[in-house]
PDB file of C-alpha atoms in Angstrom:
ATOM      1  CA  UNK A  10     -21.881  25.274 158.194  1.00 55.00           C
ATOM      2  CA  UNK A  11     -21.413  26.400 154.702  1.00 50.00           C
ATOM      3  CA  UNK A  12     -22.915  24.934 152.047  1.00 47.00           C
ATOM      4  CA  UNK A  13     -21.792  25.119 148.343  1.00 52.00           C
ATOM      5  CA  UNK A  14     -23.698  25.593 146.005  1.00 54.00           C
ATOM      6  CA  UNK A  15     -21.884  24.560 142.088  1.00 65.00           C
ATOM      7  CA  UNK A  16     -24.357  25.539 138.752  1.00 77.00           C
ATOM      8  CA  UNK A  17     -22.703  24.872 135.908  1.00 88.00           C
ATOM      9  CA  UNK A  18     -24.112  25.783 132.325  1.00 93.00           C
ATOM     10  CA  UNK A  19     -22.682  23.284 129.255  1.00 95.00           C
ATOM     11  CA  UNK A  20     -23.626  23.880 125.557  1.00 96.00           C
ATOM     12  CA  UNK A  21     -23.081  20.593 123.607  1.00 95.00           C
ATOM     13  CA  UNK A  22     -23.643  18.963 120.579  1.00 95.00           C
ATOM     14  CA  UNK A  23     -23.826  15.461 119.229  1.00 94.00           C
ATOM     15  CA  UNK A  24     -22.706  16.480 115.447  1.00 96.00           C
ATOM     16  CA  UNK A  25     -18.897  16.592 114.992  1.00 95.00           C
ATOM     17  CA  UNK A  26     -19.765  19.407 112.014  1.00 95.00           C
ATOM     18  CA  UNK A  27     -20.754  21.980 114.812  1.00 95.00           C
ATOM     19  CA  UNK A  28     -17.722  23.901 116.563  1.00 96.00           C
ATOM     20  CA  UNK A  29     -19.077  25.577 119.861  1.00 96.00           C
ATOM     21  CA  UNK A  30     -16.262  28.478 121.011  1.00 97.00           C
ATOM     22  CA  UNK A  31     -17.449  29.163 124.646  1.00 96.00           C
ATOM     23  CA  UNK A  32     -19.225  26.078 125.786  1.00 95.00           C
ATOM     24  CA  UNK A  33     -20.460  27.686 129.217  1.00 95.00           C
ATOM     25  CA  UNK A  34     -21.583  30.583 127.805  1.00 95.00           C
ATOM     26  CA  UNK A  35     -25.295  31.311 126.822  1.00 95.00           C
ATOM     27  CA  UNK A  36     -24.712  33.509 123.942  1.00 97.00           C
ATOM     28  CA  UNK A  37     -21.925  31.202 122.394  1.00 96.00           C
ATOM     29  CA  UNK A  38     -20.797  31.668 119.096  1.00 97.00           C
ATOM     30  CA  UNK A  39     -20.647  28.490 117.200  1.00 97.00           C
ATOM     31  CA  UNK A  40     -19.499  27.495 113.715  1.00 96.00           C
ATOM     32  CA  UNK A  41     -19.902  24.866 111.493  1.00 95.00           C
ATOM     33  CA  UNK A  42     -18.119  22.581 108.682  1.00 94.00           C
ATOM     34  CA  UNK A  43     -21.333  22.226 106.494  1.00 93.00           C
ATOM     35  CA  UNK A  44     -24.264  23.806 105.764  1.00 92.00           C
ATOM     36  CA  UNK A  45     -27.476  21.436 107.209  1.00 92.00           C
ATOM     37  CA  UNK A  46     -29.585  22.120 110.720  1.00 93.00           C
ATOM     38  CA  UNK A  47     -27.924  21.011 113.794  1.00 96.00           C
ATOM     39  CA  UNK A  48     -29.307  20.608 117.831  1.00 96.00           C
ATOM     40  CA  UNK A  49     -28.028  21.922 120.151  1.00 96.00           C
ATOM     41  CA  UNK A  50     -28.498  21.200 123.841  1.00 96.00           C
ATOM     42  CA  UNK A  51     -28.171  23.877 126.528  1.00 96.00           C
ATOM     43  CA  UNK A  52     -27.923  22.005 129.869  1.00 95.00           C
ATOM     44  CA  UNK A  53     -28.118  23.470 133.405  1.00 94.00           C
ATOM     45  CA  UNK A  54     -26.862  21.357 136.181  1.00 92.00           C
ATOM     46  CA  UNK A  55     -27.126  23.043 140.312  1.00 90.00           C
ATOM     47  CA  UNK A  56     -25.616  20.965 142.182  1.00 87.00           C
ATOM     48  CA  UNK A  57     -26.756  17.485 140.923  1.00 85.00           C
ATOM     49  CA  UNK A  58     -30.127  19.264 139.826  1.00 92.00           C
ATOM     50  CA  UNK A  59     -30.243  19.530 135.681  1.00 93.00           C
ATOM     51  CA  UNK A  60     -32.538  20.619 133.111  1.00 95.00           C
ATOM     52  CA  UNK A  61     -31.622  20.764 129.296  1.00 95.00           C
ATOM     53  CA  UNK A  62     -33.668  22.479 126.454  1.00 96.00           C
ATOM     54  CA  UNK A  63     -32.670  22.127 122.767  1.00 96.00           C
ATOM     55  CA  UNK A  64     -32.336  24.248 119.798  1.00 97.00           C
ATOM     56  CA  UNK A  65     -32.527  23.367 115.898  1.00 95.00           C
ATOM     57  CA  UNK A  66     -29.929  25.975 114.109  1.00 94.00           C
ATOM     58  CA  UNK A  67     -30.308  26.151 110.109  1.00 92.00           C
ATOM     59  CA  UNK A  68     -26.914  27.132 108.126  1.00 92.00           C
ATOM     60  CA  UNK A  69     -27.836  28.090 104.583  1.00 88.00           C
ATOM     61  CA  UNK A  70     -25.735  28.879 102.083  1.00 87.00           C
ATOM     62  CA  UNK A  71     -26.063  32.321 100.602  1.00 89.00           C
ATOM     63  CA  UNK A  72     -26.679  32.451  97.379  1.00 92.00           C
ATOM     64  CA  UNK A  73     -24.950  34.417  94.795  1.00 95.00           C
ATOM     65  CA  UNK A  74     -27.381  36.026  92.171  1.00 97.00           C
ATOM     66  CA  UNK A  75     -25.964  36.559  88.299  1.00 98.00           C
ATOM     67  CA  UNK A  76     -28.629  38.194  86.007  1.00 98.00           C
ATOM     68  CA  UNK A  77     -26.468  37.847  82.746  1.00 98.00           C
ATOM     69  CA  UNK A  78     -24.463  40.411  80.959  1.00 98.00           C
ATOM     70  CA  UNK A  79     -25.777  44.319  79.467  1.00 98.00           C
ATOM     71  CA  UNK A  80     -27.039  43.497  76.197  1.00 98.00           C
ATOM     72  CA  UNK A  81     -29.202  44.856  73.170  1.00 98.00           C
ATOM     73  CA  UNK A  82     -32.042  43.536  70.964  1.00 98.00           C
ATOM     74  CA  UNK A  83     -34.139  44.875  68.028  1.00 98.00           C
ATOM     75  CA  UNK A  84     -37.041  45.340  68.942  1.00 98.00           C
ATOM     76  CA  UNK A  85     -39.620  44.619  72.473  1.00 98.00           C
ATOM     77  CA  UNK A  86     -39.058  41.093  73.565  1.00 98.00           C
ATOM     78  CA  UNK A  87     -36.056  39.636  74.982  1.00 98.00           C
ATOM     79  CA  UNK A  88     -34.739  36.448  76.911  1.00 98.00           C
ATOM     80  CA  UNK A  89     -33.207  36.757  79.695  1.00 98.00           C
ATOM     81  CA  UNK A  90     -30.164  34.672  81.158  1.00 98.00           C
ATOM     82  CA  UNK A  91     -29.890  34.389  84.993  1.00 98.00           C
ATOM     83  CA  UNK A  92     -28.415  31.735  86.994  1.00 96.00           C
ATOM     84  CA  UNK A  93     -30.260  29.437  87.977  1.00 93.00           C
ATOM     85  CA  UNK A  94     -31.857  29.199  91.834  1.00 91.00           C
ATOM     86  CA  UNK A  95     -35.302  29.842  93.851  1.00 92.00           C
ATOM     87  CA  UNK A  96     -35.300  33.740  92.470  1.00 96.00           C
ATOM     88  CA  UNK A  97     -37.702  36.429  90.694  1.00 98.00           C
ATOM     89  CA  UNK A  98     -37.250  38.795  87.831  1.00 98.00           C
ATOM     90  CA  UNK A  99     -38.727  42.457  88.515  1.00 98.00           C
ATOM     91  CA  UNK A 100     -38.261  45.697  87.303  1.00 98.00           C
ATOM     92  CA  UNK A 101     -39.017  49.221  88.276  1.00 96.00           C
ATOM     93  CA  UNK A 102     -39.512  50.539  84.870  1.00 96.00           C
ATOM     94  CA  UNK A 103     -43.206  50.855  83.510  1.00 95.00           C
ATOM     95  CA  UNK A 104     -45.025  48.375  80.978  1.00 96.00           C
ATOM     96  CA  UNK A 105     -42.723  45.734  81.981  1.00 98.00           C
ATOM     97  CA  UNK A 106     -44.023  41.860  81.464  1.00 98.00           C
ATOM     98  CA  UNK A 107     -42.537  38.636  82.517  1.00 98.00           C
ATOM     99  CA  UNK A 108     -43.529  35.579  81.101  1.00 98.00           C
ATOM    100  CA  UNK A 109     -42.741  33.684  84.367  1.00 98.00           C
ATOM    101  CA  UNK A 110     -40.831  36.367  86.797  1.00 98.00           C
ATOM    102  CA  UNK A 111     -39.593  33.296  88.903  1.00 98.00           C
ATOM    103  CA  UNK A 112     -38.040  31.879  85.427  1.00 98.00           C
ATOM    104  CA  UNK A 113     -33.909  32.195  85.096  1.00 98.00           C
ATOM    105  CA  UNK A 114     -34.920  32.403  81.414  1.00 98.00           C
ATOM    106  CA  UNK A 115     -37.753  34.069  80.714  1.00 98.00           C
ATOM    107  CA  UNK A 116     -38.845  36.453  78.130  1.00 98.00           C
ATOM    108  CA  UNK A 117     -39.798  40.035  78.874  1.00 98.00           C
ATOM    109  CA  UNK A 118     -41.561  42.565  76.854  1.00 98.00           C
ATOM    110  CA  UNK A 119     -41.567  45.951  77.106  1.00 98.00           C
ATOM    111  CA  UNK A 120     -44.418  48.521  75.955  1.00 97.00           C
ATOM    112  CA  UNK A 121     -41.046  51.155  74.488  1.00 97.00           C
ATOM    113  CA  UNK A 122     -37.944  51.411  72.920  1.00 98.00           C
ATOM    114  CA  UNK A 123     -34.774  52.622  75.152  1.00 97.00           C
ATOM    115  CA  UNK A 124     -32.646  50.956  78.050  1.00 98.00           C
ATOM    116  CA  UNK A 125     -34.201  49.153  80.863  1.00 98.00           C
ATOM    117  CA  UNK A 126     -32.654  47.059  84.331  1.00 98.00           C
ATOM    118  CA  UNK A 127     -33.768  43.848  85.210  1.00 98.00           C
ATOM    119  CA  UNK A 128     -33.075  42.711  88.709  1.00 98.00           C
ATOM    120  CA  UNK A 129     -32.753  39.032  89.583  1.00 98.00           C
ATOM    121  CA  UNK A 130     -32.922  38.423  93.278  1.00 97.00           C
ATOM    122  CA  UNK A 131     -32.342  34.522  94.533  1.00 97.00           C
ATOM    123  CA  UNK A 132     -33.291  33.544  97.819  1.00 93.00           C
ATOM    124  CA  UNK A 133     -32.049  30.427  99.616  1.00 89.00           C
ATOM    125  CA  UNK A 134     -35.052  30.986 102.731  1.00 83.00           C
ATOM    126  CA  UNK A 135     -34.109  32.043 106.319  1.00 81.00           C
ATOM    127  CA  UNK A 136     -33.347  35.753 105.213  1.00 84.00           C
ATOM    128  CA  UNK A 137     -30.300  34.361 102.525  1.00 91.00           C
ATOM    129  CA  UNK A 138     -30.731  36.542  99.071  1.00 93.00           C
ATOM    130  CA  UNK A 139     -28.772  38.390  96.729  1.00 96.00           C
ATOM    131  CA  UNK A 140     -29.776  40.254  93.748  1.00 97.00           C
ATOM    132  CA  UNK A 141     -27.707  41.369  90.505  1.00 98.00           C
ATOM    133  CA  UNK A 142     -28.987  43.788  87.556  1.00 98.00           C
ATOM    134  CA  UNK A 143     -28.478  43.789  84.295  1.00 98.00           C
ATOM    135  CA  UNK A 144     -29.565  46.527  81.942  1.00 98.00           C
ATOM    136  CA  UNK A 145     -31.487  45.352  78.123  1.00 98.00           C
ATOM    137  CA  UNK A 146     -31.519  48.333  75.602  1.00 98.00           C
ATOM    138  CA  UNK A 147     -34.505  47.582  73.337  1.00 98.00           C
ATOM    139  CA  UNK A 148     -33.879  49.513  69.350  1.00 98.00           C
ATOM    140  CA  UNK A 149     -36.753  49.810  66.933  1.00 98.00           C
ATOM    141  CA  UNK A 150     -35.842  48.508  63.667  1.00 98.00           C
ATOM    142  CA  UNK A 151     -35.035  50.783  61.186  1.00 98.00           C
ATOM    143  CA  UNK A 152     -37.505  50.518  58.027  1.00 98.00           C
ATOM    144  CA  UNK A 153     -35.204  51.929  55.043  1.00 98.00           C
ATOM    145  CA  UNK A 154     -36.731  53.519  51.631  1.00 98.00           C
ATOM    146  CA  UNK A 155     -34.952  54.442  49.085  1.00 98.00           C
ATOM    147  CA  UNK A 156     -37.203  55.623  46.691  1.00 98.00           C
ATOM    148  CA  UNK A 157     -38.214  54.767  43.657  1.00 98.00           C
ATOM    149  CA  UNK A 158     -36.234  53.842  40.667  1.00 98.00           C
ATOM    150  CA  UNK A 159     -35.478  57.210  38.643  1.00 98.00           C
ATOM    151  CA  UNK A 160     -33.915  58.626  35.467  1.00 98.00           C
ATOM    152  CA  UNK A 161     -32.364  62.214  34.968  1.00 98.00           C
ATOM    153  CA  UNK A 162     -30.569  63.611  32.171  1.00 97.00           C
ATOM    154  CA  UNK A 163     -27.145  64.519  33.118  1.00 97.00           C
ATOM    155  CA  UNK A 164     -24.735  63.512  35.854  1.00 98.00           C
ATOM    156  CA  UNK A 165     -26.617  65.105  38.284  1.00 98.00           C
ATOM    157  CA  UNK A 166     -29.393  63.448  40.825  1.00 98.00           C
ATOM    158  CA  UNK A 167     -30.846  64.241  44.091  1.00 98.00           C
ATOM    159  CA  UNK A 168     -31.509  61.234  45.619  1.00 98.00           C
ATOM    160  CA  UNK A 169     -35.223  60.724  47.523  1.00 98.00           C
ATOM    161  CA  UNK A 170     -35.207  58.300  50.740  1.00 98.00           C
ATOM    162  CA  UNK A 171     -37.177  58.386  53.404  1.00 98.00           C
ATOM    163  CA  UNK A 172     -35.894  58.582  56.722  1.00 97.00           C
ATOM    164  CA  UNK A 173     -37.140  56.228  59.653  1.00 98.00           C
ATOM    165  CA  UNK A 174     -35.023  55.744  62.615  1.00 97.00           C
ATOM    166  CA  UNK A 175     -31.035  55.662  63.406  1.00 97.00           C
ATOM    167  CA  UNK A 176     -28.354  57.111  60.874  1.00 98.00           C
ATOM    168  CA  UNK A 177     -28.942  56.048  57.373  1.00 98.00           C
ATOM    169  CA  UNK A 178     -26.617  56.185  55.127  1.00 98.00           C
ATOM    170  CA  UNK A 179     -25.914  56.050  50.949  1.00 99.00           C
ATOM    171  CA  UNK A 180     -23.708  54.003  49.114  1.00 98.00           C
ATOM    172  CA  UNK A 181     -23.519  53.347  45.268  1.00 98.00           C
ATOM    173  CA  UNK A 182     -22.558  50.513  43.095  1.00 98.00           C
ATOM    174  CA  UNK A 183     -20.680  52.812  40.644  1.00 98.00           C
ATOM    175  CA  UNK A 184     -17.598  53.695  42.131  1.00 97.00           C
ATOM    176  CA  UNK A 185     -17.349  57.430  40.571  1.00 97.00           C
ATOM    177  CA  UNK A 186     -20.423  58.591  42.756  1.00 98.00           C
ATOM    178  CA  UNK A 187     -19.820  61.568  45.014  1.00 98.00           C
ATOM    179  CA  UNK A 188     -22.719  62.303  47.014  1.00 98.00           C
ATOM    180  CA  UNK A 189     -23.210  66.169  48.952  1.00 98.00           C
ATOM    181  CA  UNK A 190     -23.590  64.492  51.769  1.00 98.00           C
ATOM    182  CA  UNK A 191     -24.281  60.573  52.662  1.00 98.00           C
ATOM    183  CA  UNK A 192     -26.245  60.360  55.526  1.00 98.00           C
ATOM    184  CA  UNK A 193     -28.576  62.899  53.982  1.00 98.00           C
ATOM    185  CA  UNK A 194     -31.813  61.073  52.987  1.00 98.00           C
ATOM    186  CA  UNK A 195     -32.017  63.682  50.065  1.00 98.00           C
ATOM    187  CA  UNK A 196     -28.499  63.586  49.379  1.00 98.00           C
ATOM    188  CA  UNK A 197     -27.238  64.998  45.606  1.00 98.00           C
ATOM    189  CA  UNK A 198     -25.334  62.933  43.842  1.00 98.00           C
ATOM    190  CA  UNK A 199     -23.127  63.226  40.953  1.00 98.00           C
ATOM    191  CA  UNK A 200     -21.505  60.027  38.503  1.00 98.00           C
ATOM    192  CA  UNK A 201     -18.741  60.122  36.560  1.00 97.00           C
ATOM    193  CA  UNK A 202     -20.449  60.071  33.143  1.00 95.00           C
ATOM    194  CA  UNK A 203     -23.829  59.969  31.980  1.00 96.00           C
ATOM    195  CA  UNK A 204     -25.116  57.074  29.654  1.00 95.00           C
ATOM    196  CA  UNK A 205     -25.404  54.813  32.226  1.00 96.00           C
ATOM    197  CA  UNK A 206     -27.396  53.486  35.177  1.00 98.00           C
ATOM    198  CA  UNK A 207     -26.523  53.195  39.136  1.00 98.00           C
ATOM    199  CA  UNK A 208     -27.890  51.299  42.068  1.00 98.00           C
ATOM    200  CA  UNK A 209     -28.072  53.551  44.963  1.00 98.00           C
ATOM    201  CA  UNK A 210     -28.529  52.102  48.802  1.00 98.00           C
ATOM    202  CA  UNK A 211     -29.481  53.587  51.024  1.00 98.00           C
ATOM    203  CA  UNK A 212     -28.687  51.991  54.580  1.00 98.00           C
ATOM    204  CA  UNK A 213     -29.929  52.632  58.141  1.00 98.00           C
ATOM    205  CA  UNK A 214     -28.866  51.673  61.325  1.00 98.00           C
ATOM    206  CA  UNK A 215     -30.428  51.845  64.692  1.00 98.00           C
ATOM    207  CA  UNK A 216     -28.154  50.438  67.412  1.00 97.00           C
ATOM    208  CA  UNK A 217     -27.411  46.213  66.454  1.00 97.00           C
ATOM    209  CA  UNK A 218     -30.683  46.783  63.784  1.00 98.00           C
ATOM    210  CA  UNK A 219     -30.372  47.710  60.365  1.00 98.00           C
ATOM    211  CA  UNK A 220     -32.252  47.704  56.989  1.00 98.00           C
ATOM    212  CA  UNK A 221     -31.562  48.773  53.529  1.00 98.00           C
ATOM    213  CA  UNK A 222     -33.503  49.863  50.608  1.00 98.00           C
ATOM    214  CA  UNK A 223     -32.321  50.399  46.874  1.00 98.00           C
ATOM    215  CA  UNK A 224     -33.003  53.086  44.364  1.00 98.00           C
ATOM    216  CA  UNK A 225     -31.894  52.574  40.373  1.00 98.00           C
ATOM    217  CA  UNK A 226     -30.926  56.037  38.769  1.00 98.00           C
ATOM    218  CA  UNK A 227     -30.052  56.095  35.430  1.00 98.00           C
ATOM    219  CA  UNK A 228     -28.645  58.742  33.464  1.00 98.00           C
ATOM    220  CA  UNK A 229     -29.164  59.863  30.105  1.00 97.00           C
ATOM    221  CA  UNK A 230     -26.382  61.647  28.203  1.00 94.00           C
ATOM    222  CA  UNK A 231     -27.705  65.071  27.299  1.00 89.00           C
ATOM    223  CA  UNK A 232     -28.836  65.261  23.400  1.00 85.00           C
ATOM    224  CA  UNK A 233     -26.507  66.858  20.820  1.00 79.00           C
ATOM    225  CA  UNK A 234     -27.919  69.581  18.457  1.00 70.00           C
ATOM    226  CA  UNK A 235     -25.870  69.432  15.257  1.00 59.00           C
ATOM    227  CA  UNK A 236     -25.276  72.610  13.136  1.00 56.00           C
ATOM    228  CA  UNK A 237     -27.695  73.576  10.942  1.00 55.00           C
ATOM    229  CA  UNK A 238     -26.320  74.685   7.404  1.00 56.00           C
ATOM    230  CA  UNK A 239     -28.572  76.926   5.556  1.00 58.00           C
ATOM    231  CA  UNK A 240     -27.598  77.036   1.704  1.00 55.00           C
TER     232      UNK A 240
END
């Protein structure tokens, strides 16, 4: 006599959403139409003898991280712009501080100048996260001096700024100025004719921060000796 014996091995599932693509097989692939959790039932059946055990399967979206665009800012604080999400702001540079780290738009401060990258990593649970960087250059602000206000006799004037940060540069409200050399803080400077007074600036700029100072420099026409008649 020969008896046979039929197991069978079904994978099913009561949501429409889920899409199983080999039903009798264990390891099954399956898809679905949404993201949500969805039970599944593995079911066993030898020859009229059954057992089923059930499995909860999570599809989460994954999320896509966006930490703003490169920028620059005067000075050691900035906001940043993220998208928004479950995420956290971190940094592998030194003397970095968040003001909340889990904040899309939080301010961070950094202990120096130059640039610095900023990651922003959003995480959806169940092993779903993506991170972007973006990179902040922080400038000092440029503290411009022009000197103090001056007279000279003659055409003729060496100017007397002090230098700070970035390129500085000189510019003059009397159009007949020629200066030696315009981004030198001590720059000469001659004017078209004497007998009259000038308003030198002196301008510096340190990446998207500037400042300006002004210097007034007058300048006295030379005396005239007459000739002396002796009778």
């Amino acid at each position: 006599r020969i008896v046979r014996i039929c197991k069978t091995n079904t994978w099913t599932c009561a949501n429409p959403a889920i899409s199983i693509l080999s039903p009798n097989d264990p390891n099954s692939g399956i898809t679905a139409s949404g993201y949500g959790t969805y039970t599944l039932t593995w079911t066993e059946d030898n020859n009229g003898c059954t057992d089923a055990d059930q499995v909860d399967i999570t599809f989460i979206d994954m999320p896509t991280a966006n930490a703003g665009v490169d920028d620059s800012i005067c000075g050691l604080s900035y906001t940043l712009s993220a998208n928004a999400g479950t995420g956290t702001w971190s940094s592998t540079s030194p003397g970095v501080s968040f003001a909340n780290p889990n904040d899309p738009n939080t301010q961070v401060t950094v202990s120096g100048y130059g640039a610095v990258t900023f990651t922003w990593t959003l995480d959806n649970g169940g092993g779903c996260s993506t991170d972007d960087d973006v990179e902040i250059t922080f400038f000092e602000t440029p503290t411009a001096n022009a000197g103090a206000d001056d007279a000279v006799c003659g055409t003729y004037y060496v100017l007397n700024a002090t230098a700070s940060v970035g390129t500085g540069t000189w510019t003059s409200s009397d159009p007949s100025a020629v200066f030696d050399n315009p981004n030198d803080p001590n720059s000469g400077v001659t004017v078209g004719s004497a007998g009259t007074t000038a308003t030198f600036t002196w301008t510096e700029i340190n990446g998207p921060c500037s400042d300006s100072d002004s210097a007034d420099i007058t300048f006295n026409a030379p005396p005239t000796t007459g000739a002396i008649l002796h009778y």
